């Protein structure tokens, strides 16, 4: 069994996954409430909380799986990208666990982890496929040719899609984290109530800074009572603009190649409208669509353990100097 650890941002997570990709335990402790009052993740606060949570979360995962450390054959951990102080807590914990038992250690790239969530049982998708990976830190269109890697076809030139949701939600006071809240509120709103411009970029790159500014202009200097009443419509219209750009680029990528399957990954892949729109696009074109449960879209350690199946692990004891990295570039 593989023990996976994930601490790149504000989720402390541990999971146990078999070599065949079956999840035996998937424990995620979110710090969202801790950071809510700041309207965003505070790196130092996140690192300190990871320190407190990492051992209990591993213990809980082992308990959930009915396993002990004796059953673990490989330890996997997110090495980057992410908040470096937060990552180092996971990397240090993973080193300690692996070293104490003489086990190999697999360093995993967080984005490869999101892609590898699509390879978990049941019903994994087999490469090649087109993947839209949208999270708080990244917006990527990927050509996934095999389990171990991918080619980037397009990326955001400014904010990530999840960041657009989170920053956008702050403007009309929709709370934090914003994506889920906008998704929830939008269900009662009219997506055509407000017209927010969608950036028209050539190629497969994305841009979300314009739509955020348009929302800012729509809500500034508005009285509280107006805002209160307009929130569902604002959420629905804003969501339509962000998702509209994601699906437009997805369709453009589909038009530019021969594809058999499409997959969504990353926290934004939990979005109801994105899931529905992508399903309609795939149905129209008779393509297979791979979606994972919302719990596997947002950060978790099962995806890290899954990715470790396709990574060359570092043999004991050569990994004590392993470092974390903040960004992939
Ligand atoms: O993948 P993830 O958990 O963490 C990163 O690697 O960044 O993604 C978190 C992002 C946040 O920006 C959050 O607002 C967004 O995913 N998100 C959503 C939804 N649930 C989470 N965005 C839109 N609709 C949702 N239902
Ligand atoms: Zn993530």
Tab-separated table of C-alpha atoms and ligand atoms in Angstrom:
chain	number	residue	atom	x	y	z
A	1	UNK	CA	0.000	0.000	0.000
A	2	UNK	CA	1.040	3.594	-0.629
A	3	UNK	CA	0.719	6.211	2.121
A	4	UNK	CA	0.215	9.627	0.501
A	5	UNK	CA	0.649	13.017	2.199
A	6	UNK	CA	-0.497	16.402	0.878
A	7	UNK	CA	0.180	19.760	2.598
A	8	UNK	CA	0.754	22.178	-0.291
A	9	UNK	CA	-1.853	24.766	0.714
A	10	UNK	CA	-4.544	24.753	3.403
A	11	UNK	CA	-5.562	21.093	3.443
A	12	UNK	CA	-3.695	18.602	5.604
A	13	UNK	CA	-4.353	15.246	3.966
A	14	UNK	CA	-3.276	11.618	4.236
A	15	UNK	CA	-4.500	8.653	2.227
A	16	UNK	CA	-3.858	4.967	1.715
A	17	UNK	CA	-4.114	3.675	-1.833
A	18	UNK	CA	-3.251	0.240	-3.234
A	19	UNK	CA	-0.950	-0.309	-6.228
A	20	UNK	CA	-4.109	-1.093	-8.215
A	21	UNK	CA	-5.472	2.372	-7.421
A	22	UNK	CA	-8.090	1.462	-4.830
A	23	UNK	CA	-8.629	4.014	-2.081
A	24	UNK	CA	-8.495	2.440	1.382
A	25	UNK	CA	-8.602	5.742	3.276
A	26	UNK	CA	-8.752	9.400	2.277
A	27	UNK	CA	-8.618	11.892	5.159
A	28	UNK	CA	-8.660	15.643	4.494
A	29	UNK	CA	-8.545	18.200	7.270
A	30	UNK	CA	-9.387	21.601	5.839
A	31	UNK	CA	-8.077	24.782	7.408
A	32	UNK	CA	-10.562	26.936	5.458
A	33	UNK	CA	-12.255	28.256	8.610
A	34	UNK	CA	-8.934	29.231	10.107
A	35	UNK	CA	-8.119	31.438	7.086
A	36	UNK	CA	-11.655	32.734	6.434
A	37	UNK	CA	-11.236	35.862	8.539
A	38	UNK	CA	-8.238	36.894	6.402
A	39	UNK	CA	-10.075	36.236	3.112
A	40	UNK	CA	-7.230	34.016	1.897
A	41	UNK	CA	-4.626	31.510	2.994
A	42	UNK	CA	-1.977	32.965	5.323
A	43	UNK	CA	1.171	30.899	4.647
A	44	UNK	CA	2.674	31.066	8.145
A	45	UNK	CA	-0.643	30.180	9.779
A	46	UNK	CA	-1.082	27.286	7.335
A	47	UNK	CA	2.371	25.839	8.078
A	48	UNK	CA	1.819	25.923	11.823
A	49	UNK	CA	-1.542	24.222	11.493
A	50	UNK	CA	-0.096	21.514	9.215
A	51	UNK	CA	2.446	20.802	11.958
A	52	UNK	CA	-0.346	20.196	14.458
A	53	UNK	CA	-2.485	18.154	12.098
A	54	UNK	CA	-0.132	15.981	10.107
A	55	UNK	CA	0.417	13.186	12.655
A	56	UNK	CA	-3.278	12.914	13.694
A	57	UNK	CA	-4.365	12.887	10.035
A	58	UNK	CA	-1.938	10.027	9.219
A	59	UNK	CA	-3.160	8.148	12.291
A	60	UNK	CA	-6.771	8.646	11.227
A	61	UNK	CA	-6.065	7.421	7.685
A	62	UNK	CA	-4.388	4.263	9.009
A	63	UNK	CA	-7.357	3.696	11.319
A	64	UNK	CA	-9.858	4.204	8.497
A	65	UNK	CA	-7.992	1.673	6.355
A	66	UNK	CA	-7.703	-0.786	9.240
A	67	UNK	CA	-3.948	-0.740	8.598
A	68	UNK	CA	-0.704	-0.029	10.427
A	69	UNK	CA	2.599	1.381	9.195
A	70	UNK	CA	3.638	-2.279	8.660
A	71	UNK	CA	1.251	-2.363	5.688
A	72	UNK	CA	2.831	0.665	3.999
A	73	UNK	CA	5.296	-0.165	1.191
A	74	UNK	CA	5.942	3.335	-0.166
A	75	UNK	CA	5.473	6.836	1.260
A	76	UNK	CA	4.429	9.521	-1.263
A	77	UNK	CA	4.409	13.261	-0.672
A	78	UNK	CA	3.666	16.477	-2.560
A	79	UNK	CA	7.013	18.133	-3.241
A	80	UNK	CA	5.586	21.226	-5.027
A	81	UNK	CA	4.279	23.555	-6.308
A	82	UNK	CA	2.667	25.234	-3.325
A	83	UNK	CA	3.451	27.260	-0.205
A	84	UNK	CA	6.974	26.256	0.636
A	85	UNK	CA	6.593	26.302	4.425
A	86	UNK	CA	3.423	24.226	4.144
A	87	UNK	CA	5.045	21.753	1.736
A	88	UNK	CA	8.053	21.300	4.039
A	89	UNK	CA	5.803	20.027	6.836
A	90	UNK	CA	4.535	17.216	4.588
A	91	UNK	CA	7.976	16.496	3.132
A	92	UNK	CA	9.553	16.294	6.612
A	93	UNK	CA	6.770	14.065	7.936
A	94	UNK	CA	7.061	11.786	4.899
A	95	UNK	CA	10.835	11.532	5.273
A	96	UNK	CA	10.493	10.668	8.962
A	97	UNK	CA	7.854	7.992	8.330
A	98	UNK	CA	9.732	6.441	5.401
A	99	UNK	CA	13.133	6.578	7.085
A	100	UNK	CA	11.914	5.080	10.347
A	101	UNK	CA	10.648	2.015	8.472
A	102	UNK	CA	13.330	1.838	5.768
A	103	UNK	CA	10.798	2.533	3.011
A	104	UNK	CA	11.199	4.238	-0.381
A	105	UNK	CA	9.877	7.797	-0.750
A	106	UNK	CA	8.085	9.046	-3.884
A	107	UNK	CA	8.158	12.838	-4.427
A	108	UNK	CA	5.032	13.913	-6.340
A	109	UNK	CA	4.251	17.055	-8.310
A	110	UNK	CA	0.915	18.477	-7.112
A	111	UNK	CA	-0.419	18.982	-10.657
A	112	UNK	CA	0.515	15.430	-11.636
A	113	UNK	CA	-1.440	14.471	-8.513
A	114	UNK	CA	-4.580	16.233	-9.775
A	115	UNK	CA	-4.233	14.389	-13.103
A	116	UNK	CA	-3.629	11.096	-11.283
A	117	UNK	CA	-6.930	11.498	-9.384
A	118	UNK	CA	-8.406	10.443	-12.755
A	119	UNK	CA	-6.514	7.108	-12.615
A	120	UNK	CA	-8.026	5.966	-9.316
A	121	UNK	CA	-10.558	3.147	-9.119
A	122	UNK	CA	-13.397	2.800	-9.897
A	123	UNK	CA	-13.512	3.478	-13.604
A	124	UNK	CA	-10.134	5.125	-14.242
A	125	UNK	CA	-9.601	6.894	-17.566
A	126	UNK	CA	-6.804	5.643	-19.804
A	127	UNK	CA	-4.549	8.108	-21.660
A	128	UNK	CA	-4.559	9.695	-24.145
A	129	UNK	CA	-7.161	12.322	-23.218
A	130	UNK	CA	-7.669	16.077	-23.061
A	131	UNK	CA	-7.673	17.370	-19.480
A	132	UNK	CA	-8.852	20.722	-18.167
A	133	UNK	CA	-7.099	21.188	-14.838
A	134	UNK	CA	-8.428	24.210	-12.988
A	135	UNK	CA	-7.541	24.944	-9.368
A	136	UNK	CA	-6.755	27.837	-7.055
A	137	UNK	CA	-3.242	28.115	-8.428
A	138	UNK	CA	-3.417	26.836	-12.017
A	139	UNK	CA	-5.580	26.748	-15.125
A	140	UNK	CA	-4.226	24.313	-17.665
A	141	UNK	CA	-5.330	22.499	-20.771
A	142	UNK	CA	-3.298	19.317	-20.892
A	143	UNK	CA	-2.666	16.674	-23.489
A	144	UNK	CA	-2.271	13.639	-21.222
A	145	UNK	CA	-0.430	11.025	-23.273
A	146	UNK	CA	0.523	8.625	-20.492
A	147	UNK	CA	0.168	8.103	-16.750
A	148	UNK	CA	3.480	9.730	-15.916
A	149	UNK	CA	3.229	13.040	-17.736
A	150	UNK	CA	1.472	15.502	-20.002
A	151	UNK	CA	2.013	18.358	-22.432
A	152	UNK	CA	0.657	21.821	-21.601
A	153	UNK	CA	-1.500	23.163	-24.448
A	154	UNK	CA	-2.715	26.327	-22.728
A	155	UNK	CA	-2.498	28.154	-19.407
A	156	UNK	CA	-3.715	31.326	-17.702
A	157	UNK	CA	-1.743	34.473	-18.418
A	158	UNK	CA	-2.932	36.071	-15.144
A	159	UNK	CA	-5.208	34.703	-12.393
A	160	UNK	CA	-6.115	31.024	-12.145
A	161	UNK	CA	-9.810	30.118	-12.522
A	162	UNK	CA	-10.128	29.184	-8.835
A	163	UNK	CA	-8.398	32.412	-7.869
A	164	UNK	CA	-10.954	34.309	-10.010
A	165	UNK	CA	-13.733	32.594	-8.046
A	166	UNK	CA	-12.075	33.285	-4.686
A	167	UNK	CA	-11.181	36.927	-5.397
A	168	UNK	CA	-14.522	37.539	-7.127
A	169	UNK	CA	-16.461	36.163	-4.175
A	170	UNK	CA	-14.767	38.608	-1.844
A	171	UNK	CA	-16.105	41.677	-3.703
A	172	UNK	CA	-19.829	41.278	-2.982
A	173	UNK	CA	-18.997	39.644	0.372
A	174	UNK	CA	-19.761	36.072	-0.640
A	175	UNK	CA	-17.335	34.585	1.826
A	176	UNK	CA	-14.339	32.300	1.612
A	177	UNK	CA	-13.449	29.988	-0.049
A	178	UNK	CA	-15.342	31.529	-2.910
A	179	UNK	CA	-15.751	28.825	-5.548
A	180	UNK	CA	-18.101	26.591	-3.612
A	181	UNK	CA	-20.083	29.564	-2.296
A	182	UNK	CA	-20.559	31.069	-5.785
A	183	UNK	CA	-21.598	27.635	-7.083
A	184	UNK	CA	-24.184	27.315	-4.283
A	185	UNK	CA	-25.592	30.863	-4.595
A	186	UNK	CA	-25.662	30.749	-8.398
A	187	UNK	CA	-28.228	27.947	-8.314
A	188	UNK	CA	-30.833	30.587	-7.361
A	189	UNK	CA	-29.584	33.300	-9.724
A	190	UNK	CA	-29.950	34.358	-13.345
A	191	UNK	CA	-26.718	33.860	-15.342
A	192	UNK	CA	-27.826	36.542	-17.792
A	193	UNK	CA	-28.704	39.217	-15.206
A	194	UNK	CA	-25.286	40.849	-15.577
A	195	UNK	CA	-23.028	40.879	-18.562
A	196	UNK	CA	-19.411	40.233	-17.595
A	197	UNK	CA	-16.920	40.284	-20.451
A	198	UNK	CA	-15.020	37.133	-21.289
A	199	UNK	CA	-11.458	37.756	-22.447
A	200	UNK	CA	-10.916	36.872	-26.085
A	201	UNK	CA	-7.396	35.532	-26.311
A	202	UNK	CA	-6.000	33.791	-29.345
A	203	UNK	CA	-4.967	30.196	-28.919
A	204	UNK	CA	-5.577	28.117	-25.831
A	205	UNK	CA	-4.477	30.502	-23.078
A	206	UNK	CA	-6.874	31.906	-20.485
A	207	UNK	CA	-7.237	35.291	-18.784
A	208	UNK	CA	-9.443	36.017	-15.781
A	209	UNK	CA	-8.357	39.450	-14.583
A	210	UNK	CA	-10.863	41.322	-16.809
A	211	UNK	CA	-13.922	39.507	-15.514
A	212	UNK	CA	-12.874	40.216	-11.930
A	213	UNK	CA	-12.559	43.938	-12.707
A	214	UNK	CA	-15.993	43.918	-14.366
A	215	UNK	CA	-17.468	42.441	-11.187
A	216	UNK	CA	-15.712	45.084	-9.109
A	217	UNK	CA	-17.345	47.840	-11.219
A	218	UNK	CA	-20.750	46.175	-10.919
A	219	UNK	CA	-20.694	46.091	-7.107
A	220	UNK	CA	-18.717	49.155	-6.036
A	221	UNK	CA	-20.590	51.886	-4.175
A	222	UNK	CA	-23.740	49.785	-4.157
A	223	UNK	CA	-25.757	49.858	-0.897
A	224	UNK	CA	-25.841	46.715	1.231
A	225	UNK	CA	-29.538	46.075	0.570
A	226	UNK	CA	-28.918	46.079	-3.184
A	227	UNK	CA	-25.975	43.723	-2.792
A	228	UNK	CA	-27.968	41.399	-0.583
A	229	UNK	CA	-30.723	41.071	-3.201
A	230	UNK	CA	-28.343	40.867	-6.179
A	231	UNK	CA	-25.982	38.216	-4.788
A	232	UNK	CA	-27.511	35.145	-6.495
A	233	UNK	CA	-27.646	36.947	-9.878
A	234	UNK	CA	-24.110	38.281	-9.453
A	235	UNK	CA	-22.871	34.791	-8.547
A	236	UNK	CA	-24.684	33.137	-11.473
A	237	UNK	CA	-23.507	35.730	-14.022
A	238	UNK	CA	-19.926	35.717	-12.762
A	239	UNK	CA	-19.828	31.931	-12.732
A	240	UNK	CA	-21.222	31.867	-16.294
A	241	UNK	CA	-18.401	34.166	-17.463
A	242	UNK	CA	-15.611	32.134	-15.808
A	243	UNK	CA	-17.014	28.758	-16.858
A	244	UNK	CA	-17.802	30.146	-20.325
A	245	UNK	CA	-14.155	30.877	-20.910
A	246	UNK	CA	-13.068	27.462	-19.618
A	247	UNK	CA	-15.477	25.604	-21.891
A	248	UNK	CA	-14.744	27.857	-24.896
A	249	UNK	CA	-11.051	26.942	-24.692
A	250	UNK	CA	-11.870	23.305	-24.099
A	251	UNK	CA	-13.981	23.299	-27.270
A	252	UNK	CA	-11.252	25.071	-29.200
A	253	UNK	CA	-8.733	22.417	-28.099
A	254	UNK	CA	-11.155	19.668	-29.099
A	255	UNK	CA	-11.497	21.267	-32.522
A	256	UNK	CA	-7.719	21.287	-32.941
A	257	UNK	CA	-7.076	17.577	-32.533
A	258	UNK	CA	-8.386	14.036	-32.561
A	259	UNK	CA	-9.660	13.213	-29.095
A	260	UNK	CA	-11.515	10.267	-27.637
A	261	UNK	CA	-11.884	11.383	-24.034
A	262	UNK	CA	-12.072	14.530	-21.905
A	263	UNK	CA	-11.389	14.831	-18.177
A	264	UNK	CA	-11.790	17.562	-15.579
A	265	UNK	CA	-9.444	17.916	-12.614
A	266	UNK	CA	-8.592	20.378	-9.829
A	267	UNK	CA	-10.840	22.154	-7.328
A	268	UNK	CA	-12.799	24.093	-9.966
A	269	UNK	CA	-13.784	20.762	-11.551
A	270	UNK	CA	-16.175	20.491	-8.578
A	271	UNK	CA	-18.229	23.315	-10.135
A	272	UNK	CA	-21.754	22.188	-11.083
A	273	UNK	CA	-22.113	24.336	-14.198
A	274	UNK	CA	-18.649	23.395	-15.489
A	275	UNK	CA	-19.482	19.717	-14.997
A	276	UNK	CA	-22.851	20.058	-16.775
A	277	UNK	CA	-21.510	22.136	-19.663
A	278	UNK	CA	-18.594	19.775	-20.239
A	279	UNK	CA	-20.953	16.805	-20.158
A	280	UNK	CA	-23.075	18.458	-22.865
A	281	UNK	CA	-19.996	19.185	-25.009
A	282	UNK	CA	-18.856	15.568	-24.745
A	283	UNK	CA	-22.276	14.186	-25.482
A	284	UNK	CA	-22.550	16.337	-28.600
A	285	UNK	CA	-19.213	15.049	-29.860
A	286	UNK	CA	-19.614	11.474	-28.620
A	287	UNK	CA	-16.538	11.694	-26.415
A	288	UNK	CA	-15.972	9.882	-23.157
A	289	UNK	CA	-16.141	12.231	-20.166
A	290	UNK	CA	-14.230	11.450	-16.991
A	291	UNK	CA	-15.294	13.260	-13.836
A	292	UNK	CA	-14.210	12.359	-10.326
A	293	UNK	CA	-16.182	12.988	-7.145
A	294	UNK	CA	-15.982	16.527	-5.753
A	295	UNK	CA	-13.831	15.263	-2.847
A	296	UNK	CA	-11.231	14.061	-5.337
A	297	UNK	CA	-11.306	17.337	-7.327
A	298	UNK	CA	-10.191	19.498	-4.410
A	299	UNK	CA	-6.849	18.855	-2.731
A	300	UNK	CA	-6.476	15.400	-1.210
A	301	UNK	CA	-3.754	12.810	-0.662
A	302	UNK	CA	-5.361	9.901	-2.558
A	303	UNK	CA	-4.390	11.699	-5.781
A	304	UNK	CA	-0.801	12.023	-4.513
A	305	UNK	CA	-0.618	8.314	-3.692
A	306	UNK	CA	-2.141	7.578	-7.105
A	307	UNK	CA	0.514	9.651	-8.906
A	308	UNK	CA	3.245	7.894	-6.916
A	309	UNK	CA	2.374	4.708	-8.824
A	310	UNK	CA	3.907	6.346	-11.913
A	311	UNK	CA	6.913	8.008	-10.233
A	312	UNK	CA	10.342	6.443	-9.663
A	313	UNK	CA	10.582	6.370	-5.842
A	314	UNK	CA	13.797	7.394	-4.080
A	315	UNK	CA	15.239	4.326	-2.313
A	316	UNK	CA	15.916	4.352	1.434
A	317	UNK	CA	17.849	6.246	2.789
A	318	UNK	CA	18.822	8.593	-0.043
A	319	UNK	CA	16.010	11.096	0.382
A	320	UNK	CA	16.861	12.907	3.601
A	321	UNK	CA	18.073	15.936	1.629
A	322	UNK	CA	14.874	16.115	-0.469
A	323	UNK	CA	13.638	19.704	-0.751
A	324	UNK	CA	10.253	21.240	-1.570
A	325	UNK	CA	9.724	23.676	-4.468
A	326	UNK	CA	7.316	26.612	-4.632
A	327	UNK	CA	6.705	26.654	-8.401
A	328	UNK	CA	7.324	24.251	-11.259
A	329	UNK	CA	9.027	26.690	-13.633
B	1	LIG	O1	-7.328	21.994	-6.315
B	1	LIG	P1	-7.673	22.852	-5.151
B	1	LIG	O2	-8.359	22.217	-3.971
B	1	LIG	O3	-6.412	23.577	-4.579
B	1	LIG	C1	-5.385	24.064	-5.391
B	1	LIG	O4	-4.534	23.251	-5.830
B	1	LIG	O5	-5.431	25.279	-5.655
B	1	LIG	O6	-8.571	24.038	-5.742
B	1	LIG	C2	-9.104	25.012	-4.898
B	1	LIG	C3	-9.904	25.960	-5.748
B	1	LIG	C4	-10.362	27.189	-4.969
B	1	LIG	O7	-10.030	28.332	-5.713
B	1	LIG	C5	-11.860	27.002	-4.846
B	1	LIG	O8	-12.582	28.223	-4.811
B	1	LIG	C6	-12.165	26.208	-6.108
B	1	LIG	O9	-11.085	25.322	-6.232
B	1	LIG	N1	-13.441	25.474	-5.995
B	1	LIG	C7	-14.495	25.708	-6.791
B	1	LIG	C8	-15.535	24.857	-6.336
B	1	LIG	N2	-15.056	24.120	-5.294
B	1	LIG	C9	-13.761	24.507	-5.112
B	1	LIG	N3	-14.669	26.575	-7.800
B	1	LIG	C10	-15.877	26.611	-8.394
B	1	LIG	N4	-16.929	25.834	-8.017
B	1	LIG	C11	-16.800	24.950	-7.002
B	1	LIG	N5	-17.839	24.179	-6.633
B	2	LIG	ZN1	-4.637	21.444	-5.941
